[in-house]
C-alpha cells in the first residue's frame, strides 16, 4: 500500500483502495485501457522501454494500467498483515494462470505431487496434457502427512507440491502449513489454489508457499461477470523474468474490460465473504438436521473429517457446501427441478445461490464407478451459498425438499 499516505489497517479498506493510483486525468475509477499497443515519444524512449530501463507499457498482451491495478489489489490482499511482497500476474482464466505456473516451473522428467480431489480442469491438465511434455504426477491423500513425506523422499524427480483447499466436491481440506514444512525439507516448490477460500479466509503465503493461484472468475470477481485468473509468486525475481516470459509467450493474458469488472468486484470482498459464510453456516446446520439429507460436507461442521484443518487455517469455513440426498439420482433431479429462487448452474463465487447436481449435469457422462471415486455420488448436490437473506435460501431449499 505504498500509494496511500497513511497505513490502512483493515482488509476491507485495502480491498477498496489497494492497488489504486490517481488517474492522470482525474477519473475516480481506473479507466478501461482499451489499447493494444503503447506509443513512444522518441525511438530512444522505445529502446529504453524495451530494455526495461524505463518503466512503461509496450503491448497489451504484456499488460496495461487497468490490469496492473487488479494485480496489485490481489497482491495486497494476499499479503494483508504479512511482512512479504508478492507479484501477481493477471490471466484470461484460472486455467491460464495454472498453465503459466506449470510451463514456467517444470520441465520434462519432473513430477507433481498432489491430492486426489482437484478442480476438474487442473485434474485434466495434469493427467491429459502434461504427460505429453514428460511431466508426470503422483496423486495421494495429502492428509496423510507421513505418506506424503515417504513419497517425496522416495522420488527426487518430484519438483512441485500442488495444493487446493478446500476442494471439490466434498470440501476436503489439506494442512497448508504442515505440508509446506515437509515440502521445503526437500526443496520442492509449493503452489496453492486459493480459489474456494479467497485471501479473506485463507492466506497460503503465511505458511511459506511459493505460488498462489485463483480463478478470479469466482469469489474475487464475485458477480459472475468475467472469466479470469491470477498467478501470484513470492520469488519476485522469478516472477519478473521466467514467470513473466511464460505468461507473455503462452498468451493467456487478461484484458482491460475483465480487469475493470474484477477490480470493482474485489472492493466488496470482505463484506460479501462475511455474508456468504454466515449464510453457509446456517444452511449447513439446517441441512444436516433435515430428514431427506443423508450427509452434509462443510468444513464448518464438527462432523466434517477436516474440521480441525479448516479451523486452523481459515477465518471462516467458506461458502461452498455439498450434501447427499437420500433419494439418489432421481431425488437429486426432482430437488433441482423444484428450486425457485436458487439458480440451477455450475460455478461458484456469485452473489446468487447456485446449485448443481453433478451426477445429472457435469458428470452425467462419467460412469458411476468412476465418479464415485471422486466422491460424486448419485444424490450429491453442490451449493455455492449466496448473499441473499438466509431465510430465503433455506425457504427455497425447504420447499424443494418437501
Ligand atoms: C474454476 C476453478 C478453476 C479454473 O478457473 P477458470 O477461471 O474457470 O479457468 C481452477 N481452480 C478452481 C478451484 C476453480 O474453482
Tab-separated table of C-alpha atoms and ligand atoms in Angstrom:
chain	number	residue	atom	x	y	z
A	1	UNK	CA	0.000	0.000	0.000
A	2	UNK	CA	2.824	2.387	-0.824
A	3	UNK	CA	0.400	4.582	-2.761
A	4	UNK	CA	-1.558	5.658	0.320
A	5	UNK	CA	-0.321	8.300	2.725
A	6	UNK	CA	-1.377	6.581	5.913
A	7	UNK	CA	-1.246	2.847	6.529
A	8	UNK	CA	-4.608	1.162	6.151
A	9	UNK	CA	-5.288	-1.335	8.916
A	10	UNK	CA	-8.272	-3.292	7.694
A	11	UNK	CA	-8.649	-5.908	4.970
A	12	UNK	CA	-11.838	-4.229	3.734
A	13	UNK	CA	-10.089	-0.862	3.327
A	14	UNK	CA	-7.333	-2.471	1.292
A	15	UNK	CA	-9.948	-4.296	-0.768
A	16	UNK	CA	-11.451	-0.898	-1.641
A	17	UNK	CA	-8.293	1.201	-2.093
A	18	UNK	CA	-5.434	-1.265	-2.660
A	19	UNK	CA	-3.586	-1.011	-5.961
A	20	UNK	CA	-5.257	2.231	-6.993
A	21	UNK	CA	-3.258	5.117	-8.383
A	22	UNK	CA	-4.531	8.598	-9.124
A	23	UNK	CA	-5.580	8.751	-12.750
A	24	UNK	CA	-3.620	11.418	-14.683
A	25	UNK	CA	-6.944	12.768	-15.973
A	26	UNK	CA	-8.617	12.609	-12.547
A	27	UNK	CA	-11.137	9.856	-13.227
A	28	UNK	CA	-12.267	8.410	-9.895
A	29	UNK	CA	-12.030	4.814	-11.115
A	30	UNK	CA	-9.196	3.406	-13.172
A	31	UNK	CA	-10.165	3.771	-16.844
A	32	UNK	CA	-10.584	0.739	-19.102
A	33	UNK	CA	-7.434	0.996	-21.215
A	34	UNK	CA	-8.725	-0.465	-24.455
A	35	UNK	CA	-5.497	-0.132	-26.408
A	36	UNK	CA	-3.491	-2.975	-27.841
A	37	UNK	CA	-0.256	-1.017	-28.138
A	38	UNK	CA	1.529	1.904	-26.463
A	39	UNK	CA	3.460	4.717	-28.108
A	40	UNK	CA	6.916	6.248	-27.605
A	41	UNK	CA	7.852	9.923	-27.800
A	42	UNK	CA	11.110	9.013	-29.498
A	43	UNK	CA	12.920	5.971	-30.842
A	44	UNK	CA	15.259	6.256	-27.872
A	45	UNK	CA	12.341	6.017	-25.476
A	46	UNK	CA	11.142	2.886	-27.289
A	47	UNK	CA	14.623	1.474	-26.815
A	48	UNK	CA	14.590	2.249	-23.096
A	49	UNK	CA	11.136	0.697	-22.647
A	50	UNK	CA	12.093	-2.497	-24.447
A	51	UNK	CA	15.319	-2.838	-22.494
A	52	UNK	CA	13.413	-2.373	-19.236
A	53	UNK	CA	15.488	0.704	-18.378
A	54	UNK	CA	12.343	2.843	-18.351
A	55	UNK	CA	9.073	1.544	-16.934
A	56	UNK	CA	6.084	1.810	-19.220
A	57	UNK	CA	3.594	-0.216	-21.164
A	58	UNK	CA	4.537	-1.679	-24.515
A	59	UNK	CA	1.969	-4.160	-25.829
A	60	UNK	CA	-1.427	-5.269	-24.497
A	61	UNK	CA	-0.545	-8.945	-24.175
A	62	UNK	CA	2.158	-7.890	-21.694
A	63	UNK	CA	-0.171	-5.826	-19.510
A	64	UNK	CA	-1.862	-2.436	-19.222
A	65	UNK	CA	-2.771	0.029	-16.442
A	66	UNK	CA	-6.209	-1.455	-15.722
A	67	UNK	CA	-4.708	-4.927	-15.433
A	68	UNK	CA	-1.927	-3.603	-13.183
A	69	UNK	CA	-4.444	-2.196	-10.714
A	70	UNK	CA	-6.205	-5.566	-10.466
A	71	UNK	CA	-2.875	-7.378	-9.991
A	72	UNK	CA	-1.749	-5.009	-7.268
A	73	UNK	CA	-5.038	-5.197	-5.421
A	74	UNK	CA	-4.938	-9.000	-5.326
A	75	UNK	CA	-1.270	-8.968	-4.245
A	76	UNK	CA	-2.129	-6.527	-1.423
A	77	UNK	CA	-4.965	-8.773	-0.238
A	78	UNK	CA	-2.943	-11.999	-0.380
A	79	UNK	CA	-0.208	-10.389	1.738
A	80	UNK	CA	-2.517	-8.486	4.107
A	81	UNK	CA	-0.889	-8.403	7.546
A	82	UNK	CA	2.142	-10.388	6.323
A	83	UNK	CA	5.600	-8.947	6.055
A	84	UNK	CA	6.258	-10.080	2.485
A	85	UNK	CA	5.920	-8.755	-1.027
A	86	UNK	CA	4.479	-10.809	-3.860
A	87	UNK	CA	3.862	-10.115	-7.526
A	88	UNK	CA	0.651	-11.048	-9.279
A	89	UNK	CA	0.112	-11.657	-12.987
A	90	UNK	CA	-3.469	-11.499	-14.207
A	91	UNK	CA	-4.553	-14.100	-16.754
A	92	UNK	CA	-7.511	-14.759	-19.030
A	93	UNK	CA	-8.698	-17.597	-16.769
A	94	UNK	CA	-7.749	-19.648	-13.754
A	95	UNK	CA	-6.595	-22.386	-16.127
A	96	UNK	CA	-4.317	-19.922	-17.962
A	97	UNK	CA	-2.688	-18.947	-14.639
A	98	UNK	CA	-2.212	-22.613	-13.747
A	99	UNK	CA	-0.757	-23.314	-17.226
A	100	UNK	CA	1.777	-20.491	-16.832
A	101	UNK	CA	2.741	-21.943	-13.457
A	102	UNK	CA	3.310	-25.461	-14.816
A	103	UNK	CA	5.018	-24.478	-18.058
A	104	UNK	CA	7.168	-21.860	-16.344
A	105	UNK	CA	8.402	-24.015	-13.464
A	106	UNK	CA	8.517	-27.622	-14.694
A	107	UNK	CA	10.487	-29.458	-17.336
A	108	UNK	CA	10.477	-32.913	-18.829
A	109	UNK	CA	11.286	-35.531	-16.183
A	110	UNK	CA	9.783	-33.516	-13.311
A	111	UNK	CA	6.832	-34.721	-11.288
A	112	UNK	CA	3.984	-33.001	-9.446
A	113	UNK	CA	2.647	-34.378	-6.188
A	114	UNK	CA	-0.981	-33.569	-5.491
A	115	UNK	CA	-4.213	-34.554	-3.792
A	116	UNK	CA	-6.883	-36.720	-5.422
A	117	UNK	CA	-9.573	-34.089	-5.041
A	118	UNK	CA	-8.626	-31.417	-7.601
A	119	UNK	CA	-10.582	-28.975	-9.743
A	120	UNK	CA	-11.667	-30.819	-12.935
A	121	UNK	CA	-9.619	-28.653	-15.318
A	122	UNK	CA	-6.494	-28.996	-13.184
A	123	UNK	CA	-7.015	-32.735	-12.947
A	124	UNK	CA	-7.239	-32.921	-16.738
A	125	UNK	CA	-4.209	-30.755	-17.473
A	126	UNK	CA	-2.153	-32.824	-15.044
A	127	UNK	CA	-3.345	-36.164	-16.452
A	128	UNK	CA	-4.011	-35.438	-20.127
A	129	UNK	CA	-1.646	-32.660	-21.252
A	130	UNK	CA	1.440	-32.563	-19.029
A	131	UNK	CA	2.374	-36.229	-19.616
A	132	UNK	CA	2.940	-35.367	-23.302
A	133	UNK	CA	5.611	-32.940	-22.134
A	134	UNK	CA	7.242	-35.572	-19.940
A	135	UNK	CA	5.753	-34.189	-16.730
A	136	UNK	CA	4.101	-36.869	-14.620
A	137	UNK	CA	2.082	-36.610	-11.448
A	138	UNK	CA	1.618	-38.576	-8.278
A	139	UNK	CA	-1.786	-38.335	-6.661
A	140	UNK	CA	-2.070	-39.164	-2.966
A	141	UNK	CA	-4.156	-38.328	0.065
A	142	UNK	CA	-2.256	-35.273	1.240
A	143	UNK	CA	-3.901	-35.500	4.638
A	144	UNK	CA	-1.637	-38.460	5.412
A	145	UNK	CA	1.479	-36.485	6.252
A	146	UNK	CA	3.753	-39.451	6.830
A	147	UNK	CA	2.820	-40.969	3.486
A	148	UNK	CA	3.472	-37.613	1.832
A	149	UNK	CA	6.968	-37.436	3.293
A	150	UNK	CA	7.727	-41.024	2.302
A	151	UNK	CA	6.618	-40.351	-1.286
A	152	UNK	CA	8.737	-37.190	-1.574
A	153	UNK	CA	11.750	-38.860	-0.004
A	154	UNK	CA	11.471	-41.828	-2.342
A	155	UNK	CA	11.268	-39.829	-5.580
A	156	UNK	CA	13.719	-36.999	-6.216
A	157	UNK	CA	12.013	-36.147	-9.512
A	158	UNK	CA	9.078	-34.633	-7.582
A	159	UNK	CA	9.560	-30.891	-8.034
A	160	UNK	CA	6.230	-29.410	-7.026
A	161	UNK	CA	3.647	-29.942	-4.323
A	162	UNK	CA	0.316	-28.712	-5.664
A	163	UNK	CA	-2.421	-27.902	-3.149
A	164	UNK	CA	-6.065	-26.920	-3.447
A	165	UNK	CA	-8.025	-26.369	-0.235
A	166	UNK	CA	-10.932	-26.583	0.375
A	167	UNK	CA	-11.595	-28.718	-2.682
A	168	UNK	CA	-14.461	-30.147	-4.660
A	169	UNK	CA	-16.754	-31.975	-4.214
A	170	UNK	CA	-16.582	-32.914	-0.530
A	171	UNK	CA	-14.786	-29.782	0.709
A	172	UNK	CA	-11.702	-31.704	1.776
A	173	UNK	CA	-9.005	-29.553	3.331
A	174	UNK	CA	-5.277	-30.172	3.477
A	175	UNK	CA	-2.925	-28.645	6.035
A	176	UNK	CA	-1.001	-25.965	4.117
A	177	UNK	CA	1.472	-25.280	6.928
A	178	UNK	CA	2.386	-28.898	7.709
A	179	UNK	CA	2.672	-29.829	4.027
A	180	UNK	CA	4.831	-26.802	3.222
A	181	UNK	CA	7.213	-27.680	6.065
A	182	UNK	CA	7.650	-31.180	4.623
A	183	UNK	CA	7.974	-29.973	1.020
A	184	UNK	CA	10.584	-27.372	1.938
A	185	UNK	CA	12.760	-30.021	3.605
A	186	UNK	CA	13.182	-31.462	0.102
A	187	UNK	CA	13.316	-28.117	-1.728
A	188	UNK	CA	10.042	-28.594	-3.541
A	189	UNK	CA	8.086	-25.694	-4.967
A	190	UNK	CA	4.700	-25.354	-3.280
A	191	UNK	CA	1.696	-23.937	-5.127
A	192	UNK	CA	-1.767	-23.451	-3.655
A	193	UNK	CA	-5.049	-22.849	-5.484
A	194	UNK	CA	-6.845	-20.465	-3.122
A	195	UNK	CA	-9.997	-20.029	-5.229
A	196	UNK	CA	-12.541	-21.518	-2.800
A	197	UNK	CA	-11.159	-19.659	0.207
A	198	UNK	CA	-10.113	-16.234	-1.163
A	199	UNK	CA	-7.408	-14.216	0.634
A	200	UNK	CA	-10.015	-13.027	3.131
A	201	UNK	CA	-10.472	-16.516	4.541
A	202	UNK	CA	-7.029	-18.031	3.996
A	203	UNK	CA	-3.550	-16.752	3.151
A	204	UNK	CA	-1.265	-19.547	1.936
A	205	UNK	CA	1.750	-17.198	1.734
A	206	UNK	CA	1.690	-17.056	5.544
A	207	UNK	CA	2.914	-20.658	5.575
A	208	UNK	CA	5.723	-20.157	3.084
A	209	UNK	CA	4.140	-21.420	-0.132
A	210	UNK	CA	5.800	-20.138	-3.300
A	211	UNK	CA	2.763	-19.588	-5.504
A	212	UNK	CA	-0.914	-18.837	-5.009
A	213	UNK	CA	-3.407	-19.126	-7.852
A	214	UNK	CA	-7.021	-18.066	-8.185
A	215	UNK	CA	-9.751	-18.464	-10.655
A	216	UNK	CA	-10.811	-14.810	-10.262
A	217	UNK	CA	-13.967	-15.884	-12.101
A	218	UNK	CA	-15.303	-16.954	-8.711
A	219	UNK	CA	-15.378	-15.014	-5.422
A	220	UNK	CA	-12.805	-12.349	-6.368
A	221	UNK	CA	-14.952	-11.083	-9.238
A	222	UNK	CA	-17.929	-12.031	-7.112
A	223	UNK	CA	-20.683	-11.347	-9.617
A	224	UNK	CA	-20.157	-13.916	-12.339
A	225	UNK	CA	-19.367	-11.276	-14.981
A	226	UNK	CA	-15.937	-12.328	-16.292
A	227	UNK	CA	-13.585	-15.277	-16.573
A	228	UNK	CA	-10.143	-14.592	-15.158
A	229	UNK	CA	-7.241	-15.944	-13.164
A	230	UNK	CA	-4.158	-14.827	-11.322
A	231	UNK	CA	-0.762	-16.302	-10.551
A	232	UNK	CA	0.982	-14.762	-7.526
A	233	UNK	CA	4.541	-15.553	-6.550
A	234	UNK	CA	6.879	-14.613	-3.711
A	235	UNK	CA	10.079	-15.065	-5.714
A	236	UNK	CA	9.923	-11.604	-7.262
A	237	UNK	CA	12.932	-12.204	-9.474
A	238	UNK	CA	11.354	-15.365	-10.933
A	239	UNK	CA	8.009	-13.611	-11.398
A	240	UNK	CA	9.689	-10.740	-13.289
A	241	UNK	CA	11.784	-12.996	-15.509
A	242	UNK	CA	10.700	-16.608	-16.145
A	243	UNK	CA	7.148	-16.143	-14.879
A	244	UNK	CA	6.607	-13.034	-16.981
A	245	UNK	CA	8.140	-14.757	-20.028
A	246	UNK	CA	5.867	-17.785	-19.662
A	247	UNK	CA	2.795	-15.570	-19.260
A	248	UNK	CA	3.649	-13.393	-22.266
A	249	UNK	CA	4.570	-16.261	-24.560
A	250	UNK	CA	1.765	-18.642	-23.676
A	251	UNK	CA	-0.648	-15.802	-24.398
A	252	UNK	CA	-3.082	-16.243	-21.550
A	253	UNK	CA	-3.342	-12.507	-20.987
A	254	UNK	CA	-6.343	-10.831	-19.418
A	255	UNK	CA	-7.942	-7.696	-20.842
A	256	UNK	CA	-8.885	-4.279	-19.539
A	257	UNK	CA	-12.643	-4.881	-19.502
A	258	UNK	CA	-12.459	-8.031	-17.388
A	259	UNK	CA	-9.817	-6.449	-15.133
A	260	UNK	CA	-12.144	-3.489	-14.550
A	261	UNK	CA	-15.011	-5.769	-13.534
A	262	UNK	CA	-12.650	-7.689	-11.262
A	263	UNK	CA	-11.338	-4.540	-9.543
A	264	UNK	CA	-14.832	-3.375	-8.721
A	265	UNK	CA	-15.915	-6.831	-7.617
A	266	UNK	CA	-12.973	-7.167	-5.234
A	267	UNK	CA	-13.847	-3.933	-3.439
A	268	UNK	CA	-16.656	-5.746	-1.621
A	269	UNK	CA	-14.764	-8.989	-0.972
A	270	UNK	CA	-14.771	-8.716	2.824
A	271	UNK	CA	-18.446	-7.827	3.171
A	272	UNK	CA	-19.501	-10.439	0.655
A	273	UNK	CA	-17.443	-13.214	2.246
A	274	UNK	CA	-18.762	-12.391	5.709
A	275	UNK	CA	-22.310	-12.731	4.439
A	276	UNK	CA	-21.576	-15.779	2.225
A	277	UNK	CA	-20.019	-17.589	5.183
A	278	UNK	CA	-22.596	-16.700	7.821
A	279	UNK	CA	-25.302	-17.894	5.409
A	280	UNK	CA	-23.337	-21.070	4.646
A	281	UNK	CA	-23.013	-21.901	8.332
A	282	UNK	CA	-26.782	-21.529	8.793
A	283	UNK	CA	-27.639	-23.505	5.660
A	284	UNK	CA	-25.202	-26.327	6.526
A	285	UNK	CA	-26.614	-26.707	10.044
A	286	UNK	CA	-30.162	-26.641	8.677
A	287	UNK	CA	-29.407	-29.253	6.014
A	288	UNK	CA	-27.642	-31.522	8.488
A	289	UNK	CA	-30.819	-31.661	10.589
A	290	UNK	CA	-33.101	-32.374	7.587
A	291	UNK	CA	-34.615	-35.855	7.173
A	292	UNK	CA	-34.125	-36.005	3.395
A	293	UNK	CA	-30.399	-35.306	3.720
A	294	UNK	CA	-28.040	-38.189	4.381
A	295	UNK	CA	-24.891	-36.181	4.870
A	296	UNK	CA	-23.507	-32.633	4.620
A	297	UNK	CA	-19.926	-31.782	3.609
A	298	UNK	CA	-18.926	-28.442	5.069
A	299	UNK	CA	-15.667	-27.602	6.818
A	300	UNK	CA	-17.577	-25.665	9.457
A	301	UNK	CA	-19.450	-28.709	10.725
A	302	UNK	CA	-17.854	-30.729	13.517
A	303	UNK	CA	-18.871	-33.836	11.530
A	304	UNK	CA	-16.511	-32.944	8.649
A	305	UNK	CA	-13.307	-35.012	8.668
A	306	UNK	CA	-11.167	-31.914	8.032
A	307	UNK	CA	-12.949	-29.635	10.507
A	308	UNK	CA	-9.744	-29.147	12.546
A	309	UNK	CA	-7.684	-28.173	9.481
A	310	UNK	CA	-10.342	-25.682	8.367
A	311	UNK	CA	-10.441	-24.186	11.875
A	312	UNK	CA	-6.678	-23.889	11.924
A	313	UNK	CA	-6.087	-22.135	8.615
A	314	UNK	CA	-9.330	-20.405	7.643
A	315	UNK	CA	-11.046	-17.354	9.122
A	316	UNK	CA	-14.440	-18.912	8.297
A	317	UNK	CA	-15.022	-22.267	6.580
A	318	UNK	CA	-16.168	-20.765	3.268
A	319	UNK	CA	-19.356	-20.610	1.235
A	320	UNK	CA	-19.260	-23.955	-0.560
A	321	UNK	CA	-21.305	-26.877	0.720
A	322	UNK	CA	-22.151	-30.238	-0.739
A	323	UNK	CA	-24.774	-32.632	0.550
A	324	UNK	CA	-26.093	-36.057	-0.196
A	325	UNK	CA	-29.814	-36.569	-0.738
A	326	UNK	CA	-31.256	-39.869	0.422
A	327	UNK	CA	-33.317	-40.033	-2.781
A	328	UNK	CA	-30.316	-40.775	-5.033
A	329	UNK	CA	-30.216	-39.751	-8.707
A	330	UNK	CA	-33.970	-39.177	-9.112
A	331	UNK	CA	-34.126	-37.427	-5.730
A	332	UNK	CA	-31.401	-35.064	-6.951
A	333	UNK	CA	-33.192	-34.365	-10.238
A	334	UNK	CA	-36.555	-33.727	-8.503
A	335	UNK	CA	-34.931	-31.421	-5.974
A	336	UNK	CA	-33.109	-29.418	-8.644
A	337	UNK	CA	-36.307	-29.010	-10.675
A	338	UNK	CA	-38.246	-27.606	-7.725
A	339	UNK	CA	-35.819	-24.788	-6.882
A	340	UNK	CA	-37.419	-21.382	-7.351
A	341	UNK	CA	-35.042	-18.646	-6.179
A	342	UNK	CA	-31.741	-20.526	-6.150
A	343	UNK	CA	-30.120	-20.903	-9.536
A	344	UNK	CA	-29.503	-24.252	-11.268
A	345	UNK	CA	-25.990	-23.963	-12.621
A	346	UNK	CA	-22.357	-24.852	-12.140
A	347	UNK	CA	-19.602	-22.476	-10.987
A	348	UNK	CA	-19.379	-20.540	-7.757
A	349	UNK	CA	-18.492	-17.240	-6.175
A	350	UNK	CA	-21.543	-15.231	-7.223
A	351	UNK	CA	-23.907	-13.221	-5.015
A	352	UNK	CA	-26.687	-15.604	-6.091
A	353	UNK	CA	-27.017	-19.032	-4.528
A	354	UNK	CA	-26.071	-21.628	-7.158
A	355	UNK	CA	-26.779	-25.337	-7.025
A	356	UNK	CA	-25.607	-28.146	-9.240
A	357	UNK	CA	-26.242	-31.872	-9.331
A	358	UNK	CA	-23.014	-33.352	-10.730
A	359	UNK	CA	-24.485	-36.833	-11.406
A	360	UNK	CA	-27.087	-35.405	-13.817
A	361	UNK	CA	-25.069	-32.393	-15.032
A	362	UNK	CA	-21.261	-32.040	-15.136
A	363	UNK	CA	-20.560	-35.739	-14.584
A	364	UNK	CA	-23.573	-37.236	-16.377
A	365	UNK	CA	-21.363	-38.953	-18.966
A	366	UNK	CA	-18.877	-40.278	-16.408
A	367	UNK	CA	-19.629	-43.892	-15.378
A	368	UNK	CA	-20.953	-44.148	-11.829
A	369	UNK	CA	-17.967	-46.164	-10.562
A	370	UNK	CA	-15.539	-43.577	-11.871
A	371	UNK	CA	-17.363	-40.580	-10.476
A	372	UNK	CA	-17.839	-42.238	-7.096
A	373	UNK	CA	-14.047	-42.375	-6.812
A	374	UNK	CA	-14.181	-38.584	-6.746
A	375	UNK	CA	-16.990	-38.553	-4.178
A	376	UNK	CA	-19.627	-37.744	-6.812
A	377	UNK	CA	-22.433	-39.997	-5.687
A	378	UNK	CA	-25.915	-40.068	-7.277
A	379	UNK	CA	-27.597	-37.799	-4.759
A	380	UNK	CA	-24.769	-35.313	-4.275
A	381	UNK	CA	-25.752	-31.650	-4.595
A	382	UNK	CA	-23.141	-28.907	-4.705
A	383	UNK	CA	-24.053	-25.485	-3.468
A	384	UNK	CA	-22.498	-22.022	-3.607
A	385	UNK	CA	-24.299	-20.252	-0.786
A	386	UNK	CA	-25.059	-16.712	-1.954
A	387	UNK	CA	-25.543	-13.432	-0.142
A	388	UNK	CA	-29.353	-13.358	-0.216
A	389	UNK	CA	-31.052	-13.473	3.189
A	390	UNK	CA	-30.528	-16.830	4.867
A	391	UNK	CA	-34.264	-17.308	5.472
A	392	UNK	CA	-34.955	-17.144	1.746
A	393	UNK	CA	-32.188	-19.581	0.854
A	394	UNK	CA	-33.399	-22.024	3.481
A	395	UNK	CA	-37.015	-21.359	2.466
A	396	UNK	CA	-36.288	-22.334	-1.128
A	397	UNK	CA	-34.408	-25.478	-0.079
A	398	UNK	CA	-37.237	-26.384	2.300
A	399	UNK	CA	-39.956	-26.200	-0.349
A	400	UNK	CA	-37.762	-28.074	-2.860
A	401	UNK	CA	-37.098	-30.882	-0.355
A	402	UNK	CA	-40.762	-31.150	0.681
B	1	LIG	C1	-12.953	-22.519	-11.613
B	1	LIG	C2	-11.731	-23.033	-10.980
B	1	LIG	C3	-10.512	-23.112	-11.681
B	1	LIG	C4	-10.389	-22.752	-13.142
B	1	LIG	O1	-10.658	-21.423	-13.347
B	1	LIG	P1	-11.254	-20.827	-14.728
B	1	LIG	O2	-11.341	-19.374	-14.420
B	1	LIG	O3	-12.560	-21.483	-14.992
B	1	LIG	O4	-10.237	-21.148	-15.772
B	1	LIG	C5	-9.387	-23.556	-11.005
B	1	LIG	N1	-9.455	-23.937	-9.714
B	1	LIG	C6	-10.607	-23.898	-9.019
B	1	LIG	C7	-10.613	-24.333	-7.603
B	1	LIG	C8	-11.785	-23.447	-9.626
B	1	LIG	O5	-12.924	-23.415	-8.930
